[in-house]
Every structure is written in structure tokens, then in C-alpha cells.
């Protein structure tokens, strides 16, 4: 085999389909988010980021930065080992206590990322529990899919957010067979929200465990930022709540919160927990500061929801189609990979606006989109600039508008 030409040919295929991934090389500016410098073109230039998962700007929050500086000065750079061998620091233990409290669970267990926490926790639970059947929502994140696959447990995929389909699959199984229902609260690409209470009812009826990924909800929803399950008073009904420290909490890391024994079980058997160096203490301290701040402060969550509503209203006024969902994620539907990438390129080049195109395989072909994530630190002027740029490009690309458009 000619390896070199195989790689080159596959990559040029991706480019022809418009599905080749190009990274934007940014330099975030401390205290100036959503502003950043783009190093992409011939010259460095300022851009406004409209697609960050640092949903609340907590990656710039003085409490978070202060805690990280302090821990760096106290403890130095790295943790120095795996959690098992010298890597468990006081900051890791404090953060786990903060997370267990956030979700009203006995324990929490920290991982190096949300991806790793899903992969390791699902892989271990489904792999170790004898004859476990995993019922996985069709739109679950890649990290859950990989964890379930890694477990080698039997898996059935239920139609996205479809309770009837889930119940049909549950009802076919013996009541005493171990079952794990894996799903998300806010789905990241469509921004829709799972019927968590109904899923918990089915889990009770058919004797199943529940595993909820709240990655796009922690920090953002609920009176203390515990997520959709907190907002709906359901945290105690879920077997496992999983979250990230890298999105609304603005740092990096992932975790599960559950009973003490379940966390201890995963701690004891998960290869992806045991055999990897622990997060730096400064990261754990920064994440703990962020979680702690958002437990009491509503200002960020309120401003976030205001900005989301403002952007939606402005898009509606221009008839630019976006998914009507009950969350903070605004998917503006383009429906063509080439136009989606083109709009993104021109937004960056001519308008200083950065929105990454979301193409296949992240979303199904024909549903290519621009995923806009307003934050409390986007100003009214930022919103004006964004919406007017989108309006111009919508015309230029001859994309359809909704009839409600004023023009
Ligand atoms: C981003 C994401 C993850 C992974 O979290 P990281 O901390 O970024 O690794 C897990 N689940 C969902 C639904 C995600 O969108």
C-alpha cells in the first residue's frame, strides 16, 4: 500500500465534500472575552468569538484566575502522578466535595476531561455489571458511544428523546436484567432538552439505572448551577450525573457524581481513571472556585438567558431560521456544508466574527449549521454586528428566510 497517497486522497475527499476541519488559531485575551486575536490570516486581527462553550465567561472570572494563581504559587505546576500514585492533592479532594454537594450526591469522582469521564464511567459500569444492557439515546455524544462500545456490553439505541421507543425496549427485557439508560439533558447540537422525569419514571418501572450527561447544563441551569436535573428537582432520582469543568465552569476536567459506592467502584476499576496523571492542582482549584461562585451568583445565568433571547429575537426579525429550542444554544440552519463553511470564512475575514461551521459527521448531512452561543459578556453592539453580518451573508448566499421576516 502507498500509505502517503492514501492519506492525501482521503483528505482531499473531505475537502471536496466541504467536510474538512480547519481550526481557527486564536489567542484569548485575559479579561476581554469574547474578544480574541486571530492568528489565522496573513495578519493578526481582533475577532469576537460567538461559538465558545465558555458559556458564562467564567474562564476569565477573577475568582477563578485568583484561585489558579494561588494554587500555582502554593503547589507548582503538575500533580506529579496518577491519583493512585502521589497525584491526589488536597485541591482534588476539595473539588470532589464541591461537586458532590452541587448535585446532592454522596460522592463525586474527577477525571481529566468530560470525554474521559463518560468513556471511563460508562465503560466500567456497563462492562463490569454482569449481563448489563445499555439503552443509549440516538444522539448521545461520541464520548458516551465510545465508552459503551468499549464496555462490550449489549447496547440498544432508542430514538432520540422518544419515551415510547425507550419503553418498548425496556419492556422486552426481564425485569431483573441489569439495565443502564444513558442520555443527556441539553443536547449540544440541537439544544433540545430530554424529558428527564419521564425517563426516571421508566427507569423505576423497569428497574434500570440512569446515567445523565449534563455537560451543556452544569453551571447554567438550576438555582445553584446543578443543571437541568437540579432545576426540575430530579437530581436524587438519577443514578449518575456526569458533567464537565471545561464549558460553563470555564476550566477543564470532567466528573461523575453518584453514591459513594458507585464512585468508589469506578475509582477502583476504571482504567481511564487509574492510569493517567491527575489534573494539575491549579486546575482543580480554579474549577472549585468557579463551581463555588456559580452556586450563589445568579447574575451570570440571568444575563446569559437575556442575551440568548435578544439574539433569537433579532434573528427572527430578519427571518433567519434557527432551531426553536428551550436552551441557550442557537443553531442557525444553513443546510449545505459548502455555504456553511463559506459563511463562517467570510464572517471571520470581513466581519471579525468567529463562528465555527458545524458540518457532517458532527451533525447529519443536510443539517449543516452555525451554532451560536451568546454569553453574558456579549454586548448589545456585538449582537447588532453579528445579526447584520448574518443578514448580509444570508442574502449573498441566497438562503431562504422565514415568512415572519420584516423584509
Ligand atoms: C463536550 C462534551 C463532552 C466532553 O466534555 P469535555 O470536558 O469537553 O471533554 C461530553 N458530553 C457532551 C455532550 C459534550 O458536548
Coordinates of C-alpha atoms and ligand atoms in Angstrom, one line a residue:
X1 CA 0.0 0.0 0.0
X2 CA 1.1 3.5 -0.8
X3 CA 0.4 5.0 2.7
X4 CA 1.2 8.6 1.7
X5 CA -1.2 8.7 -1.2
X6 CA -3.9 7.0 0.9
X7 CA -3.8 9.8 3.5
X8 CA -3.6 12.6 0.9
X9 CA -6.5 11.1 -1.2
X10 CA -8.8 10.7 1.9
X11 CA -8.1 14.3 3.0
X12 CA -8.8 15.7 -0.5
X13 CA -12.1 13.8 -0.4
X14 CA -13.0 15.5 2.8
X15 CA -12.1 18.9 1.3
X16 CA -14.3 18.3 -1.8
X17 CA -17.3 17.5 0.4
X18 CA -16.7 20.6 2.4
X19 CA -16.2 18.5 5.5
X20 CA -12.5 19.2 6.1
X21 CA -12.0 20.6 9.5
X22 CA -10.0 23.9 9.7
X23 CA -9.1 25.2 13.1
X24 CA -9.2 28.9 14.0
X25 CA -6.0 29.9 15.7
X26 CA -7.0 32.3 18.4
X27 CA -5.3 34.0 21.3
X28 CA -7.8 34.7 24.0
X29 CA -7.2 37.9 25.9
X30 CA -7.4 37.9 29.6
X31 CA -10.3 39.9 30.9
X32 CA -11.5 40.7 27.3
X33 CA -13.6 37.7 26.4
X34 CA -15.4 37.4 23.9
X35 CA -12.6 39.3 22.2
X36 CA -9.6 37.4 21.0
X37 CA -6.8 37.8 18.4
X38 CA -6.9 35.6 15.3
X39 CA -3.6 34.3 14.0
X40 CA -5.3 32.7 11.1
X41 CA -4.7 35.0 8.1
X42 CA -1.6 36.9 6.9
X43 CA -2.1 39.4 9.6
X44 CA -3.1 39.0 13.2
X45 CA -6.5 40.7 13.9
X46 CA -9.1 41.1 16.6
X47 CA -12.2 38.8 16.5
X48 CA -15.4 38.4 18.6
X49 CA -16.0 34.7 19.5
X50 CA -19.6 33.6 19.1
X51 CA -19.2 29.9 19.4
X52 CA -17.4 29.3 22.7
X53 CA -18.5 26.8 25.2
X54 CA -17.2 29.1 27.9
X55 CA -20.8 29.9 28.1
X56 CA -20.6 32.4 31.0
X57 CA -17.2 33.8 30.5
X58 CA -16.0 32.0 33.7
X59 CA -12.7 31.2 32.1
X60 CA -11.9 34.9 32.7
X61 CA -13.5 35.3 36.1
X62 CA -11.3 37.0 38.7
X63 CA -12.2 34.4 41.4
X64 CA -11.2 31.6 39.1
X65 CA -7.9 33.2 37.9
X66 CA -7.1 34.2 41.5
X67 CA -7.6 30.6 42.8
X68 CA -5.4 29.3 39.9
X69 CA -2.6 31.7 40.5
X70 CA -2.7 31.0 44.2
X71 CA -2.6 27.2 43.7
X72 CA 0.2 27.5 41.2
X73 CA 2.2 29.6 43.7
X74 CA 1.4 27.1 46.5
X75 CA 1.8 23.8 44.7
X76 CA 3.7 24.3 41.4
X77 CA 2.7 23.1 38.0
X78 CA 1.7 19.4 37.8
X79 CA 0.0 16.9 40.2
X80 CA 3.1 14.7 39.9
X81 CA 1.3 11.4 39.3
X82 CA -1.8 9.4 38.9
X83 CA -4.4 9.8 41.6
X84 CA -3.2 6.3 42.8
X85 CA 0.5 7.2 42.9
X86 CA 1.1 10.6 44.5
X87 CA -1.3 12.6 42.3
X88 CA -4.2 13.1 44.8
X89 CA -3.8 16.6 46.1
X90 CA -5.9 18.5 48.7
X91 CA -7.3 20.6 45.8
X92 CA -8.7 17.4 44.1
X93 CA -10.4 16.3 47.2
X94 CA -11.9 19.7 47.9
X95 CA -13.2 19.9 44.3
X96 CA -14.8 16.5 44.5
X97 CA -16.6 17.6 47.7
X98 CA -17.8 20.7 46.0
X99 CA -19.2 18.7 43.1
X100 CA -20.9 16.1 45.2
X101 CA -22.6 18.9 47.1
X102 CA -23.6 20.6 43.8
X103 CA -25.5 17.6 42.7
X104 CA -26.8 16.4 46.1
X105 CA -24.9 13.2 45.9
X106 CA -22.7 11.3 48.4
X107 CA -19.6 11.5 46.2
X108 CA -18.0 12.7 43.0
X109 CA -15.1 11.5 41.0
X110 CA -12.9 13.7 38.9
X111 CA -11.4 12.8 35.5
X112 CA -9.1 14.7 33.2
X113 CA -12.0 15.7 30.9
X114 CA -15.7 15.2 30.3
X115 CA -14.9 12.9 27.4
X116 CA -12.7 10.7 29.7
X117 CA -15.3 10.7 32.4
X118 CA -18.0 9.4 30.0
X119 CA -15.7 6.9 28.4
X120 CA -14.3 5.6 31.7
X121 CA -17.5 5.6 33.8
X122 CA -19.8 4.1 31.1
X123 CA -17.1 1.6 30.0
X124 CA -16.6 0.5 33.6
X125 CA -20.2 0.3 34.7
X126 CA -21.6 -1.4 31.6
X127 CA -18.5 -3.6 31.3
X128 CA -18.4 -4.8 34.9
X129 CA -22.0 -5.3 35.8
X130 CA -22.9 -8.9 34.6
X131 CA -25.2 -9.0 31.5
X132 CA -25.8 -5.3 31.6
X133 CA -27.9 -3.8 28.8
X134 CA -27.2 -0.2 27.8
X135 CA -30.1 1.8 26.4
X136 CA -28.5 4.7 24.6
X137 CA -30.2 7.8 23.2
X138 CA -29.6 8.0 19.4
X139 CA -28.0 11.5 19.7
X140 CA -25.6 10.7 22.6
X141 CA -22.2 12.3 22.5
X142 CA -19.2 10.5 21.0
X143 CA -17.7 10.0 24.4
X144 CA -20.7 8.1 25.7
X145 CA -20.8 6.0 22.5
X146 CA -17.2 5.1 22.8
X147 CA -17.5 4.3 26.5
X148 CA -20.4 2.0 25.8
X149 CA -18.6 0.4 22.9
X150 CA -15.5 -0.1 25.0
X151 CA -17.6 -1.9 27.7
X152 CA -18.6 -4.6 25.2
X153 CA -22.0 -4.7 26.9
X154 CA -25.1 -5.2 24.7
X155 CA -26.4 -1.9 23.5
X156 CA -29.7 -0.8 22.2
X157 CA -30.2 2.6 20.7
X158 CA -33.6 4.3 21.4
X159 CA -34.9 7.1 19.2
X160 CA -33.9 10.5 20.4
X161 CA -36.0 11.7 23.3
X162 CA -38.6 9.1 22.4
X163 CA -40.2 7.7 25.5
X164 CA -42.4 5.2 23.7
X165 CA -39.4 3.7 21.9
X166 CA -37.5 3.6 25.2
X167 CA -40.3 1.9 27.0
X168 CA -40.8 -0.7 24.2
X169 CA -37.1 -1.7 24.5
X170 CA -37.2 -1.8 28.3
X171 CA -40.4 -3.8 28.4
X172 CA -38.8 -6.5 26.2
X173 CA -36.2 -7.3 28.9
X174 CA -36.6 -9.4 32.0
X175 CA -37.2 -7.1 35.0
X176 CA -34.2 -8.4 36.8
X177 CA -31.7 -7.9 34.0
X178 CA -29.3 -5.0 34.8
X179 CA -30.1 -2.0 32.6
X180 CA -28.5 1.4 32.2
X181 CA -30.3 4.2 30.4
X182 CA -27.7 6.7 29.1
X183 CA -28.8 10.1 27.9
X184 CA -28.1 13.9 28.0
X185 CA -30.1 16.8 29.4
X186 CA -29.3 19.6 26.9
X187 CA -28.2 18.1 23.5
X188 CA -25.4 20.2 22.3
X189 CA -26.1 20.5 18.5
X190 CA -29.9 21.0 18.6
X191 CA -30.2 22.5 22.0
X192 CA -33.2 20.4 22.9
X193 CA -33.8 19.0 26.4
X194 CA -34.6 15.4 27.5
X195 CA -37.8 14.6 29.4
X196 CA -35.7 13.6 32.4
X197 CA -38.6 13.0 34.9
X198 CA -40.4 10.7 32.4
X199 CA -37.2 8.8 31.8
X200 CA -36.7 8.4 35.5
X201 CA -40.3 7.0 35.8
X202 CA -39.5 4.4 33.2
X203 CA -36.2 3.6 34.9
X204 CA -38.1 3.0 38.2
X205 CA -40.8 0.9 36.4
X206 CA -38.3 -1.3 34.6
X207 CA -35.7 -1.4 37.3
X208 CA -33.0 0.4 35.4
X209 CA -30.1 2.7 36.4
X210 CA -29.9 6.2 34.8
X211 CA -26.8 8.0 33.6
X212 CA -27.3 11.7 32.7
X213 CA -24.7 13.8 30.8
X214 CA -25.3 17.4 32.0
X215 CA -22.2 18.8 30.2
X216 CA -24.2 21.6 28.5
X217 CA -26.2 22.4 31.6
X218 CA -24.0 22.5 34.6
X219 CA -23.3 26.0 35.8
X220 CA -26.1 27.3 33.5
X221 CA -29.4 25.9 34.9
X222 CA -30.8 25.3 38.4
X223 CA -30.7 27.6 41.4
X224 CA -27.1 26.6 42.2
X225 CA -25.9 25.7 38.7
X226 CA -26.6 22.0 39.2
X227 CA -28.1 21.6 35.7
X228 CA -31.5 20.7 34.3
X229 CA -32.0 18.0 36.9
X230 CA -31.5 20.5 39.6
X231 CA -33.9 23.0 38.0
X232 CA -36.5 20.2 37.8
X233 CA -35.9 18.8 41.3
X234 CA -34.8 15.5 39.9
X235 CA -31.1 15.1 41.0
X236 CA -31.9 12.4 43.6
X237 CA -33.7 10.3 41.0
X238 CA -30.6 9.9 38.8
X239 CA -28.1 7.1 39.4
X240 CA -25.2 9.1 37.9
X241 CA -24.9 12.7 36.9
X242 CA -21.9 13.5 34.7
X243 CA -20.5 16.9 34.0
X244 CA -17.6 18.9 32.7
X245 CA -15.5 21.7 34.2
X246 CA -14.4 22.8 30.7
X247 CA -17.6 24.5 29.5
X248 CA -19.7 26.8 31.7
X249 CA -17.2 26.4 34.5
X250 CA -14.5 27.7 32.2
X251 CA -11.6 25.5 33.1
X252 CA -11.0 21.8 32.2
X253 CA -11.8 18.4 33.6
X254 CA -14.8 16.1 33.9
X255 CA -16.6 14.2 36.7
X256 CA -19.4 11.9 37.8
X257 CA -21.5 12.4 40.9
X258 CA -23.3 9.4 42.4
X259 CA -23.5 7.3 45.5
X260 CA -20.3 6.7 47.5
X261 CA -20.1 3.1 46.5
X262 CA -20.7 3.7 42.8
X263 CA -17.9 6.3 42.7
X264 CA -15.7 4.0 44.6
X265 CA -16.5 1.2 42.2
X266 CA -15.5 3.4 39.2
X267 CA -12.4 4.6 41.0
X268 CA -11.4 1.1 41.7
X269 CA -11.9 -0.4 38.2
X270 CA -11.8 2.4 35.5
X271 CA -8.6 2.2 33.6
X272 CA -9.2 5.8 32.3
X273 CA -9.2 7.0 35.9
X274 CA -6.4 4.9 37.3
X275 CA -3.7 5.0 34.7
X276 CA -3.5 8.7 33.9
X277 CA -1.9 11.7 35.6
X278 CA -4.2 13.8 37.7
X279 CA -5.2 17.3 36.7
X280 CA -2.8 20.0 37.9
X281 CA -3.8 21.3 41.4
X282 CA -4.2 24.8 39.9
X283 CA -6.8 23.5 37.5
X284 CA -8.7 21.8 40.4
X285 CA -8.5 24.9 42.5
X286 CA -9.8 27.1 39.6
X287 CA -12.6 24.8 38.8
X288 CA -13.6 24.6 42.5
X289 CA -13.7 28.4 42.6
X290 CA -15.9 28.5 39.5
X291 CA -18.4 25.9 40.9
X292 CA -18.5 27.7 44.2
X293 CA -19.1 31.1 42.6
X294 CA -21.9 29.8 40.5
X295 CA -23.6 28.1 43.4
X296 CA -24.6 31.5 44.8
X297 CA -24.4 34.0 42.0
X298 CA -27.4 34.2 39.6
X299 CA -26.1 37.3 37.7
X300 CA -24.3 35.2 35.1
X301 CA -27.2 32.8 34.5
X302 CA -29.7 35.7 34.2
X303 CA -27.6 37.8 31.8
X304 CA -26.9 34.6 29.8
X305 CA -30.6 33.9 29.3
X306 CA -31.2 37.6 28.4
X307 CA -28.5 37.6 25.7
X308 CA -29.9 34.4 24.2
X309 CA -33.4 35.8 24.0
X310 CA -32.0 39.0 22.4
X311 CA -30.1 37.2 19.7
X312 CA -33.1 34.9 18.9
X313 CA -35.4 38.0 18.6
X314 CA -33.1 39.7 16.2
X315 CA -32.7 36.6 14.0
X316 CA -36.5 36.3 13.9
X317 CA -36.8 39.9 12.8
X318 CA -34.6 39.0 9.8
X319 CA -36.3 35.7 9.1
X320 CA -33.0 33.8 9.6
X321 CA -34.0 30.3 10.5
X322 CA -32.8 28.9 13.8
X323 CA -33.8 25.9 15.8
X324 CA -36.6 26.8 18.3
X325 CA -35.3 25.0 21.4
X326 CA -35.7 25.7 25.1
X327 CA -32.0 26.1 25.8
X328 CA -29.1 28.6 25.3
X329 CA -27.8 27.0 22.1
X330 CA -28.9 28.8 18.9
X331 CA -28.3 26.6 15.8
X332 CA -28.7 28.7 12.7
X333 CA -29.6 26.3 10.0
X334 CA -27.7 26.5 6.7
X335 CA -28.3 23.0 5.3
X336 CA -25.2 23.0 3.0
X337 CA -21.7 22.2 4.0
X338 CA -20.1 24.5 1.4
X339 CA -22.3 27.5 2.2
X340 CA -21.9 26.9 5.9
X341 CA -18.1 27.0 5.7
X342 CA -18.2 29.9 3.3
X343 CA -20.4 32.0 5.7
X344 CA -18.1 31.1 8.5
X345 CA -15.0 32.1 6.5
X346 CA -16.4 35.5 5.4
X347 CA -17.7 36.2 8.9
X348 CA -14.1 35.8 10.1
X349 CA -12.4 37.6 7.2
X350 CA -14.7 40.6 6.6
X351 CA -16.6 41.0 9.9
X352 CA -14.2 39.8 12.6
X353 CA -16.8 37.4 13.8
X354 CA -15.8 33.8 14.7
X355 CA -18.5 31.1 14.4
X356 CA -17.2 27.6 13.5
X357 CA -19.3 25.8 10.8
X358 CA -20.8 22.6 12.1
X359 CA -20.8 20.0 9.4
X360 CA -21.0 16.2 9.0
X361 CA -20.1 14.0 10.9
X362 CA -20.9 16.2 13.9
X363 CA -24.4 16.7 12.5
X364 CA -26.3 14.7 9.8
X365 CA -25.7 15.8 6.2
X366 CA -28.2 18.4 5.1
X367 CA -28.4 19.9 8.6
X368 CA -25.2 21.9 8.5
X369 CA -25.4 24.8 10.8
X370 CA -23.8 27.7 12.6
X371 CA -24.0 27.1 16.3
X372 CA -24.2 30.4 18.1
X373 CA -23.6 30.6 21.8
X374 CA -24.3 34.0 23.3
X375 CA -22.8 34.8 26.7
X376 CA -23.2 37.4 29.4
X377 CA -20.2 39.3 28.1
X378 CA -21.5 39.8 24.6
X379 CA -22.8 43.5 24.4
X380 CA -25.8 44.9 22.5
X381 CA -23.3 46.3 20.0
X382 CA -21.8 42.8 19.5
X383 CA -25.3 41.4 18.8
X384 CA -26.1 44.2 16.3
X385 CA -22.8 43.5 14.5
X386 CA -23.4 39.7 14.4
X387 CA -27.0 39.9 13.2
X388 CA -26.3 42.5 10.5
X389 CA -23.4 40.4 9.2
X390 CA -25.5 37.3 9.1
X391 CA -28.3 39.2 7.3
X392 CA -25.9 40.3 4.6
X393 CA -24.4 36.9 4.1
X394 CA -27.9 35.3 4.0
X395 CA -28.8 37.4 1.0
X396 CA -25.4 36.9 -0.7
X397 CA -25.7 33.1 -0.3
X398 CA -29.4 33.2 -1.5
X399 CA -30.5 31.3 1.6
X400 CA -34.2 31.1 2.4
X401 CA -35.8 33.3 5.0
X402 CA -38.8 32.5 7.1
X403 CA -42.0 34.3 6.2
X404 CA -42.1 36.2 9.5
X405 CA -39.2 38.3 8.2
X406 CA -39.8 42.1 8.3
X407 CA -38.0 42.4 5.0
Ligands
LIG1 C1 -18.0 18.4 25.2 C2 -18.9 17.2 25.6 C3 -18.4 16.2 26.4 C4 -16.9 16.1 26.8 O1 -16.5 17.1 27.7 P1 -15.0 17.6 27.7 O2 -14.9 18.1 29.1 O3 -15.0 18.7 26.7 O4 -14.1 16.5 27.4 C5 -19.2 15.2 26.9 N1 -20.5 15.2 26.6 C6 -21.0 16.1 25.8 C7 -22.5 16.1 25.5 C8 -20.2 17.2 25.3 O5 -20.8 18.1 24.5

